[in-house]
């Protein structure tokens, strides 16, 4: 199947690690020009080296800083054709805390991260998306939106709100811009690597730790996902090949959801 990315321009926020990096790699392989951002310059430099493409732009930008996001959009417009075909809102991370140990400030920080990592890039890139004849937004969201976990209370609540936001935008931006989301289960990326490194029993191997995690979570496919697995779904949903799909969510979780 031809996805239709040749000569198209894509932006992946949080493209310096994990799912975002895998998405950028696949988009480049499909012939797109790809701009990524992240906050840490060293991580961006490593990603630039790893991806090694002259169709890549890697810039430092915190997606929660409106001025930086506007500057990133301006740089992408100058570097590309002025139009944007795909915006992947991927930057972020989850917060592990129950209601009892989540402060008001934690709530504000988490709602800020989840909502404004969508709102600010969408606002900044919307004029460029309007110039594309096949514009799409893919929001990277979590299964927590539908299946909240008490140990991630504010992340779960925020994820549900983001699902609502993206569904609204699929209507408001139609028919010019398609808006879809993916719902992640557990994917072996930067944030899980950091949790593995912080494990209590330092003698436990990576395979044993991740294997136990998959078992504890009851993942039917018996393992965490690899970053390339959600990346393939993002690349499809964002492509001209998905031209009649908008307002949809695709679950990438190894089958861990329990709702119908
Ligand atoms: P990684 O930690 O590997 O990657 C996160 C990326 O986002 C990094 O490039 C990071 O770079 C960037 N980032 C984080 N905050 C910001 C910010 N404020 N501005 C710009 N860039 C930022 O994690 P994943 O690949 O797992 O995460 C990708 C997305 O998937 C996240 O939104 C995460 O919440 C979501 N998700 C992941 C799950 C999983 O199991 N892996 C489960 C559910 C959701 P830097 O730190 O340098 O800014």
mmCIF file of C-alpha atoms and ligand atoms in Angstrom:
data_model
loop_
_atom_site.group_PDB
_atom_site.id
_atom_site.type_symbol
_atom_site.label_atom_id
_atom_site.label_comp_id
_atom_site.label_asym_id
_atom_site.label_seq_id
_atom_site.Cartn_x
_atom_site.Cartn_y
_atom_site.Cartn_z
ATOM 1 C CA UNK A 1 0.000 0.000 0.000
ATOM 2 C CA UNK A 2 1.304 3.449 -0.911
ATOM 3 C CA UNK A 3 0.982 5.793 2.069
ATOM 4 C CA UNK A 4 1.596 8.936 0.034
ATOM 5 C CA UNK A 5 4.276 10.690 2.106
ATOM 6 C CA UNK A 6 6.716 11.583 -0.689
ATOM 7 C CA UNK A 7 7.582 15.286 -0.482
ATOM 8 C CA UNK A 8 5.192 15.851 2.395
ATOM 9 C CA UNK A 9 6.163 17.668 5.594
ATOM 10 C CA UNK A 10 5.570 16.204 9.058
ATOM 11 C CA UNK A 11 6.214 17.473 12.589
ATOM 12 C CA UNK A 12 6.715 15.088 15.502
ATOM 13 C CA UNK A 13 6.823 16.702 18.939
ATOM 14 C CA UNK A 14 8.964 14.740 21.377
ATOM 15 C CA UNK A 15 10.724 13.179 18.404
ATOM 16 C CA UNK A 16 14.052 12.701 20.172
ATOM 17 C CA UNK A 17 13.186 9.485 22.011
ATOM 18 C CA UNK A 18 10.929 6.431 22.129
ATOM 19 C CA UNK A 19 7.725 6.499 20.086
ATOM 20 C CA UNK A 20 8.397 9.937 18.592
ATOM 21 C CA UNK A 21 11.868 8.941 17.405
ATOM 22 C CA UNK A 22 10.504 5.707 15.879
ATOM 23 C CA UNK A 23 7.756 7.714 14.151
ATOM 24 C CA UNK A 24 10.283 10.170 12.710
ATOM 25 C CA UNK A 25 12.384 7.245 11.433
ATOM 26 C CA UNK A 26 9.392 5.668 9.657
ATOM 27 C CA UNK A 27 8.232 8.983 8.177
ATOM 28 C CA UNK A 28 11.719 9.600 6.769
ATOM 29 C CA UNK A 29 11.734 6.085 5.306
ATOM 30 C CA UNK A 30 8.412 6.909 3.611
ATOM 31 C CA UNK A 31 9.993 9.938 1.924
ATOM 32 C CA UNK A 32 8.618 12.746 4.113
ATOM 33 C CA UNK A 33 10.516 15.766 5.398
ATOM 34 C CA UNK A 34 10.379 15.562 9.162
ATOM 35 C CA UNK A 35 10.816 18.161 11.912
ATOM 36 C CA UNK A 36 11.222 16.972 15.486
ATOM 37 C CA UNK A 37 11.503 18.821 18.765
ATOM 38 C CA UNK A 38 12.355 18.109 22.391
ATOM 39 C CA UNK A 39 13.717 20.064 25.349
ATOM 40 C CA UNK A 40 17.079 18.380 25.794
ATOM 41 C CA UNK A 41 19.663 19.446 23.218
ATOM 42 C CA UNK A 42 21.939 16.435 23.762
ATOM 43 C CA UNK A 43 19.038 14.033 23.141
ATOM 44 C CA UNK A 44 18.122 15.964 19.992
ATOM 45 C CA UNK A 45 21.699 15.830 18.753
ATOM 46 C CA UNK A 46 21.805 12.066 19.348
ATOM 47 C CA UNK A 47 18.506 11.650 17.462
ATOM 48 C CA UNK A 48 19.791 13.770 14.564
ATOM 49 C CA UNK A 49 22.897 11.598 14.376
ATOM 50 C CA UNK A 50 20.920 8.378 14.607
ATOM 51 C CA UNK A 51 18.357 9.398 11.958
ATOM 52 C CA UNK A 52 21.116 10.804 9.711
ATOM 53 C CA UNK A 53 18.884 12.364 7.059
ATOM 54 C CA UNK A 54 19.109 15.620 5.119
ATOM 55 C CA UNK A 55 15.292 15.685 5.253
ATOM 56 C CA UNK A 56 15.351 16.109 9.043
ATOM 57 C CA UNK A 57 15.071 19.279 11.118
ATOM 58 C CA UNK A 58 15.709 18.837 14.858
ATOM 59 C CA UNK A 59 15.077 21.869 17.045
ATOM 60 C CA UNK A 60 14.915 22.524 20.772
ATOM 61 C CA UNK A 61 11.391 23.481 21.822
ATOM 62 C CA UNK A 62 9.334 22.984 24.963
ATOM 63 C CA UNK A 63 5.768 22.342 23.774
ATOM 64 C CA UNK A 64 4.444 24.016 26.933
ATOM 65 C CA UNK A 65 6.084 27.347 26.045
ATOM 66 C CA UNK A 66 3.885 29.222 23.557
ATOM 67 C CA UNK A 67 6.744 31.452 22.393
ATOM 68 C CA UNK A 68 9.026 28.480 21.738
ATOM 69 C CA UNK A 69 6.251 26.611 19.914
ATOM 70 C CA UNK A 70 5.554 29.644 17.717
ATOM 71 C CA UNK A 71 9.292 29.876 16.967
ATOM 72 C CA UNK A 72 9.395 26.162 16.095
ATOM 73 C CA UNK A 73 6.431 26.578 13.720
ATOM 74 C CA UNK A 74 8.088 29.581 12.091
ATOM 75 C CA UNK A 75 11.331 27.615 11.595
ATOM 76 C CA UNK A 76 9.443 24.666 10.075
ATOM 77 C CA UNK A 77 7.597 26.999 7.688
ATOM 78 C CA UNK A 78 10.895 28.528 6.516
ATOM 79 C CA UNK A 79 12.573 25.120 6.166
ATOM 80 C CA UNK A 80 9.685 23.348 4.423
ATOM 81 C CA UNK A 81 7.187 24.436 1.814
ATOM 82 C CA UNK A 82 5.185 26.649 4.186
ATOM 83 C CA UNK A 83 2.504 23.961 4.396
ATOM 84 C CA UNK A 84 2.333 21.156 6.950
ATOM 85 C CA UNK A 85 0.776 17.789 6.117
ATOM 86 C CA UNK A 86 1.062 15.998 9.471
ATOM 87 C CA UNK A 87 1.344 17.116 13.076
ATOM 88 C CA UNK A 88 2.044 14.330 15.575
ATOM 89 C CA UNK A 89 1.468 15.562 19.121
ATOM 90 C CA UNK A 90 3.539 13.032 21.019
ATOM 91 C CA UNK A 91 5.663 14.968 23.556
ATOM 92 C CA UNK A 92 5.092 14.196 27.205
ATOM 93 C CA UNK A 93 5.183 11.642 29.958
ATOM 94 C CA UNK A 94 2.887 10.115 32.576
ATOM 95 C CA UNK A 95 2.649 10.875 36.290
ATOM 96 C CA UNK A 96 2.492 8.019 38.788
ATOM 97 C CA UNK A 97 0.461 9.076 41.835
ATOM 98 C CA UNK A 98 -2.776 8.228 43.635
ATOM 99 C CA UNK A 99 -5.291 10.882 44.719
ATOM 100 C CA UNK A 100 -3.797 10.808 48.225
ATOM 101 C CA UNK A 101 -0.329 11.762 47.051
ATOM 102 C CA UNK A 102 -1.220 14.185 44.246
ATOM 103 C CA UNK A 103 -0.984 17.831 45.301
ATOM 104 C CA UNK A 104 -3.022 20.638 43.718
ATOM 105 C CA UNK A 105 0.144 21.771 41.957
ATOM 106 C CA UNK A 106 0.682 18.235 40.591
ATOM 107 C CA UNK A 107 -2.864 18.321 39.204
ATOM 108 C CA UNK A 108 -2.251 21.688 37.562
ATOM 109 C CA UNK A 109 1.077 20.573 36.104
ATOM 110 C CA UNK A 110 -0.387 17.368 34.696
ATOM 111 C CA UNK A 111 -3.485 19.027 33.189
ATOM 112 C CA UNK A 112 -1.208 21.697 31.745
ATOM 113 C CA UNK A 113 1.093 19.092 30.166
ATOM 114 C CA UNK A 114 -1.627 16.899 28.698
ATOM 115 C CA UNK A 115 -3.842 19.700 27.333
ATOM 116 C CA UNK A 116 -1.308 22.307 26.280
ATOM 117 C CA UNK A 117 1.026 19.787 24.598
ATOM 118 C CA UNK A 118 -1.935 19.430 22.208
ATOM 119 C CA UNK A 119 -3.352 22.970 22.232
ATOM 120 C CA UNK A 120 -0.162 24.995 21.678
ATOM 121 C CA UNK A 121 1.253 23.002 18.720
ATOM 122 C CA UNK A 122 -2.195 22.767 17.104
ATOM 123 C CA UNK A 123 -2.685 26.533 17.402
ATOM 124 C CA UNK A 124 0.812 27.324 16.089
ATOM 125 C CA UNK A 125 0.737 24.863 13.171
ATOM 126 C CA UNK A 126 -2.926 25.266 12.159
ATOM 127 C CA UNK A 127 -2.251 27.970 9.516
ATOM 128 C CA UNK A 128 0.314 25.636 7.908
ATOM 129 C CA UNK A 129 -2.008 22.630 8.091
ATOM 130 C CA UNK A 130 -4.669 24.742 6.375
ATOM 131 C CA UNK A 131 -2.320 25.056 3.392
ATOM 132 C CA UNK A 132 -2.056 21.267 2.875
ATOM 133 C CA UNK A 133 -4.360 19.271 0.611
ATOM 134 C CA UNK A 134 -4.040 16.236 2.930
ATOM 135 C CA UNK A 135 -3.637 17.631 6.442
ATOM 136 C CA UNK A 136 -3.766 15.425 9.514
ATOM 137 C CA UNK A 137 -3.165 15.571 13.246
ATOM 138 C CA UNK A 138 -2.429 12.467 15.296
ATOM 139 C CA UNK A 139 -2.595 12.793 19.071
ATOM 140 C CA UNK A 140 -0.635 10.245 21.070
ATOM 141 C CA UNK A 141 -2.913 9.360 23.950
ATOM 142 C CA UNK A 142 -3.278 6.519 26.405
ATOM 143 C CA UNK A 143 -5.730 3.733 27.121
ATOM 144 C CA UNK A 144 -5.989 5.399 30.544
ATOM 145 C CA UNK A 145 -8.488 7.728 28.855
ATOM 146 C CA UNK A 146 -11.032 4.892 28.907
ATOM 147 C CA UNK A 147 -9.535 2.636 31.557
ATOM 148 C CA UNK A 148 -8.329 4.820 34.429
ATOM 149 C CA UNK A 149 -5.797 3.482 36.918
ATOM 150 C CA UNK A 150 -5.852 4.672 40.523
ATOM 151 C CA UNK A 151 -2.046 4.863 40.661
ATOM 152 C CA UNK A 152 -2.134 7.334 37.739
ATOM 153 C CA UNK A 153 -5.165 9.313 38.825
ATOM 154 C CA UNK A 154 -4.467 12.714 37.275
ATOM 155 C CA UNK A 155 -2.889 11.309 34.101
ATOM 156 C CA UNK A 156 -6.007 9.157 33.572
ATOM 157 C CA UNK A 157 -8.374 12.090 34.050
ATOM 158 C CA UNK A 158 -6.332 14.312 31.755
ATOM 159 C CA UNK A 159 -6.150 11.585 29.098
ATOM 160 C CA UNK A 160 -9.964 11.372 29.033
ATOM 161 C CA UNK A 161 -10.130 15.137 28.515
ATOM 162 C CA UNK A 162 -7.611 14.979 25.663
ATOM 163 C CA UNK A 163 -9.755 12.328 23.955
ATOM 164 C CA UNK A 164 -12.693 14.719 24.160
ATOM 165 C CA UNK A 165 -10.621 17.603 22.811
ATOM 166 C CA UNK A 166 -9.402 15.591 19.811
ATOM 167 C CA UNK A 167 -12.913 14.358 19.047
ATOM 168 C CA UNK A 168 -14.183 17.948 19.059
ATOM 169 C CA UNK A 169 -11.390 19.086 16.766
ATOM 170 C CA UNK A 170 -12.148 16.271 14.309
ATOM 171 C CA UNK A 171 -15.499 17.985 13.770
ATOM 172 C CA UNK A 172 -14.357 21.606 13.969
ATOM 173 C CA UNK A 173 -11.449 21.102 11.548
ATOM 174 C CA UNK A 174 -13.370 18.928 9.056
ATOM 175 C CA UNK A 175 -13.229 18.584 6.143
ATOM 176 C CA UNK A 176 -9.773 20.175 5.792
ATOM 177 C CA UNK A 177 -7.834 18.514 8.642
ATOM 178 C CA UNK A 178 -8.306 14.948 9.857
ATOM 179 C CA UNK A 179 -7.777 14.435 13.599
ATOM 180 C CA UNK A 180 -7.186 10.985 15.094
ATOM 181 C CA UNK A 181 -5.544 9.495 18.139
ATOM 182 C CA UNK A 182 -3.792 6.383 19.270
ATOM 183 C CA UNK A 183 -4.426 4.869 22.684
ATOM 184 C CA UNK A 184 -1.316 3.314 24.132
ATOM 185 C CA UNK A 185 -0.992 0.527 26.622
ATOM 186 C CA UNK A 186 2.592 -0.052 27.781
ATOM 187 C CA UNK A 187 5.395 0.637 25.334
ATOM 188 C CA UNK A 188 9.074 0.015 26.099
ATOM 189 C CA UNK A 189 10.488 3.521 25.680
ATOM 190 C CA UNK A 190 12.350 6.235 27.571
ATOM 191 C CA UNK A 191 9.913 6.496 30.463
ATOM 192 C CA UNK A 192 9.826 2.733 31.135
ATOM 193 C CA UNK A 193 13.614 2.585 30.818
ATOM 194 C CA UNK A 194 13.840 5.266 33.529
ATOM 195 C CA UNK A 195 11.454 3.286 35.769
ATOM 196 C CA UNK A 196 13.534 0.136 35.155
ATOM 197 C CA UNK A 197 16.725 1.999 36.113
ATOM 198 C CA UNK A 198 15.036 3.143 39.353
ATOM 199 C CA UNK A 199 13.980 -0.446 40.267
ATOM 200 C CA UNK A 200 14.348 -1.513 43.887
ATOM 201 C CA UNK A 201 16.250 -4.731 43.141
ATOM 202 C CA UNK A 202 19.230 -3.710 41.015
ATOM 203 C CA UNK A 203 20.106 -7.386 40.463
ATOM 204 C CA UNK A 204 16.913 -7.911 38.439
ATOM 205 C CA UNK A 205 17.721 -8.082 34.703
ATOM 206 C CA UNK A 206 15.951 -5.982 32.072
ATOM 207 C CA UNK A 207 14.241 -9.037 30.554
ATOM 208 C CA UNK A 208 13.072 -10.239 33.967
ATOM 209 C CA UNK A 209 11.813 -6.784 35.017
ATOM 210 C CA UNK A 210 9.894 -6.151 31.769
ATOM 211 C CA UNK A 211 8.600 -9.748 31.691
ATOM 212 C CA UNK A 212 7.232 -9.404 35.211
ATOM 213 C CA UNK A 213 5.672 -6.050 34.310
ATOM 214 C CA UNK A 214 3.841 -7.570 31.314
ATOM 215 C CA UNK A 215 2.636 -10.453 33.472
ATOM 216 C CA UNK A 216 1.484 -8.183 36.321
ATOM 217 C CA UNK A 217 -0.446 -6.001 33.863
ATOM 218 C CA UNK A 218 -2.078 -9.051 32.244
ATOM 219 C CA UNK A 219 -1.099 -8.082 28.704
ATOM 220 C CA UNK A 220 -2.596 -10.800 26.442
ATOM 221 C CA UNK A 221 0.269 -10.557 23.921
ATOM 222 C CA UNK A 222 2.627 -11.188 26.851
ATOM 223 C CA UNK A 223 5.042 -8.272 26.429
ATOM 224 C CA UNK A 224 5.309 -4.506 26.226
ATOM 225 C CA UNK A 225 5.076 -2.891 22.807
ATOM 226 C CA UNK A 226 8.153 -1.674 20.969
ATOM 227 C CA UNK A 227 8.200 2.006 19.857
ATOM 228 C CA UNK A 228 7.957 0.963 16.187
ATOM 229 C CA UNK A 229 4.581 -0.650 16.838
ATOM 230 C CA UNK A 230 2.633 2.511 17.754
ATOM 231 C CA UNK A 231 4.793 4.428 15.258
ATOM 232 C CA UNK A 232 3.407 2.314 12.409
ATOM 233 C CA UNK A 233 -0.146 3.157 13.516
ATOM 234 C CA UNK A 234 0.662 6.885 13.761
ATOM 235 C CA UNK A 235 2.235 6.879 10.304
ATOM 236 C CA UNK A 236 -0.806 5.157 8.811
ATOM 237 C CA UNK A 237 -3.417 7.367 10.526
ATOM 238 C CA UNK A 238 -1.519 10.493 9.522
ATOM 239 C CA UNK A 239 -1.088 9.490 5.897
ATOM 240 C CA UNK A 240 -3.124 10.375 2.805
ATOM 241 C CA UNK A 241 -3.898 6.624 2.673
ATOM 242 C CA UNK A 242 -6.147 7.108 5.735
ATOM 243 C CA UNK A 243 -8.155 9.746 3.879
ATOM 244 C CA UNK A 244 -11.594 8.725 5.217
ATOM 245 C CA UNK A 245 -10.560 8.296 8.854
ATOM 246 C CA UNK A 246 -11.163 11.150 11.269
ATOM 247 C CA UNK A 247 -12.314 11.317 14.896
ATOM 248 C CA UNK A 248 -11.049 7.760 15.371
ATOM 249 C CA UNK A 249 -8.828 6.146 18.019
ATOM 250 C CA UNK A 250 -6.684 3.121 17.517
ATOM 251 C CA UNK A 251 -5.673 1.088 20.552
ATOM 252 C CA UNK A 252 -2.093 -0.189 20.564
ATOM 253 C CA UNK A 253 -1.886 -2.143 23.775
ATOM 254 C CA UNK A 254 -1.267 -5.833 23.120
ATOM 255 C CA UNK A 255 -4.931 -6.369 23.942
ATOM 256 C CA UNK A 256 -4.871 -5.084 27.526
ATOM 257 C CA UNK A 257 -8.186 -3.159 27.394
ATOM 258 C CA UNK A 258 -11.185 -4.726 29.106
ATOM 259 C CA UNK A 259 -13.988 -2.648 27.559
ATOM 260 C CA UNK A 260 -15.846 -3.590 24.343
HETATM 261 P P1 LIG B 1 10.012 8.996 25.919
HETATM 262 O O1 LIG B 1 10.368 9.503 27.269
HETATM 263 O O2 LIG B 1 10.885 7.971 25.279
HETATM 264 O O3 LIG B 1 9.848 10.214 24.908
HETATM 265 C C1 LIG B 1 9.204 11.408 25.271
HETATM 266 C C2 LIG B 1 9.627 12.488 24.297
HETATM 267 O O4 LIG B 1 8.883 13.688 24.595
HETATM 268 C C3 LIG B 1 11.095 12.842 24.407
HETATM 269 O O5 LIG B 1 11.575 13.171 23.117
HETATM 270 C C4 LIG B 1 11.077 14.080 25.298
HETATM 271 O O6 LIG B 1 12.248 14.845 25.086
HETATM 272 C C5 LIG B 1 9.824 14.755 24.775
HETATM 273 N N1 LIG B 1 9.197 15.725 25.678
HETATM 274 C C6 LIG B 1 8.713 15.528 26.922
HETATM 275 N N2 LIG B 1 8.199 16.667 27.407
HETATM 276 C C7 LIG B 1 8.375 17.607 26.445
HETATM 277 C C8 LIG B 1 8.057 18.984 26.353
HETATM 278 N N3 LIG B 1 7.463 19.635 27.348
HETATM 279 N N4 LIG B 1 8.368 19.637 25.207
HETATM 280 C C9 LIG B 1 8.964 18.992 24.177
HETATM 281 N N5 LIG B 1 9.303 17.703 24.217
HETATM 282 C C10 LIG B 1 9.009 17.019 25.344
HETATM 283 O O7 LIG B 1 8.537 8.426 26.107
HETATM 284 P P2 LIG B 1 7.498 7.719 25.119
HETATM 285 O O8 LIG B 1 8.030 7.561 23.751
HETATM 286 O O9 LIG B 1 6.947 6.575 25.825
HETATM 287 O O10 LIG B 1 6.344 8.826 25.152
HETATM 288 C C11 LIG B 1 5.702 9.346 24.006
HETATM 289 C C12 LIG B 1 4.287 9.727 24.393
HETATM 290 O O11 LIG B 1 3.535 8.547 24.659
HETATM 291 C C13 LIG B 1 4.201 10.587 25.663
HETATM 292 O O12 LIG B 1 3.242 11.603 25.495
HETATM 293 C C14 LIG B 1 3.752 9.586 26.702
HETATM 294 O O13 LIG B 1 3.061 10.186 27.783
HETATM 295 C C15 LIG B 1 2.831 8.706 25.861
HETATM 296 N N6 LIG B 1 2.544 7.405 26.470
HETATM 297 C C16 LIG B 1 3.536 6.468 26.568
HETATM 298 C C17 LIG B 1 3.273 5.236 27.124
HETATM 299 C C18 LIG B 1 4.311 4.179 27.247
HETATM 300 O O14 LIG B 1 4.036 3.097 27.807
HETATM 301 N N7 LIG B 1 5.523 4.396 26.756
HETATM 302 C C19 LIG B 1 1.930 4.909 27.644
HETATM 303 C C20 LIG B 1 0.968 5.953 27.464
HETATM 304 C C21 LIG B 1 1.279 7.157 26.897
HETATM 305 P P3 LIG B 1 12.819 15.841 26.247
HETATM 306 O O15 LIG B 1 12.649 15.132 27.557
HETATM 307 O O16 LIG B 1 14.241 16.079 25.852
HETATM 308 O O17 LIG B 1 11.988 17.070 26.142
#
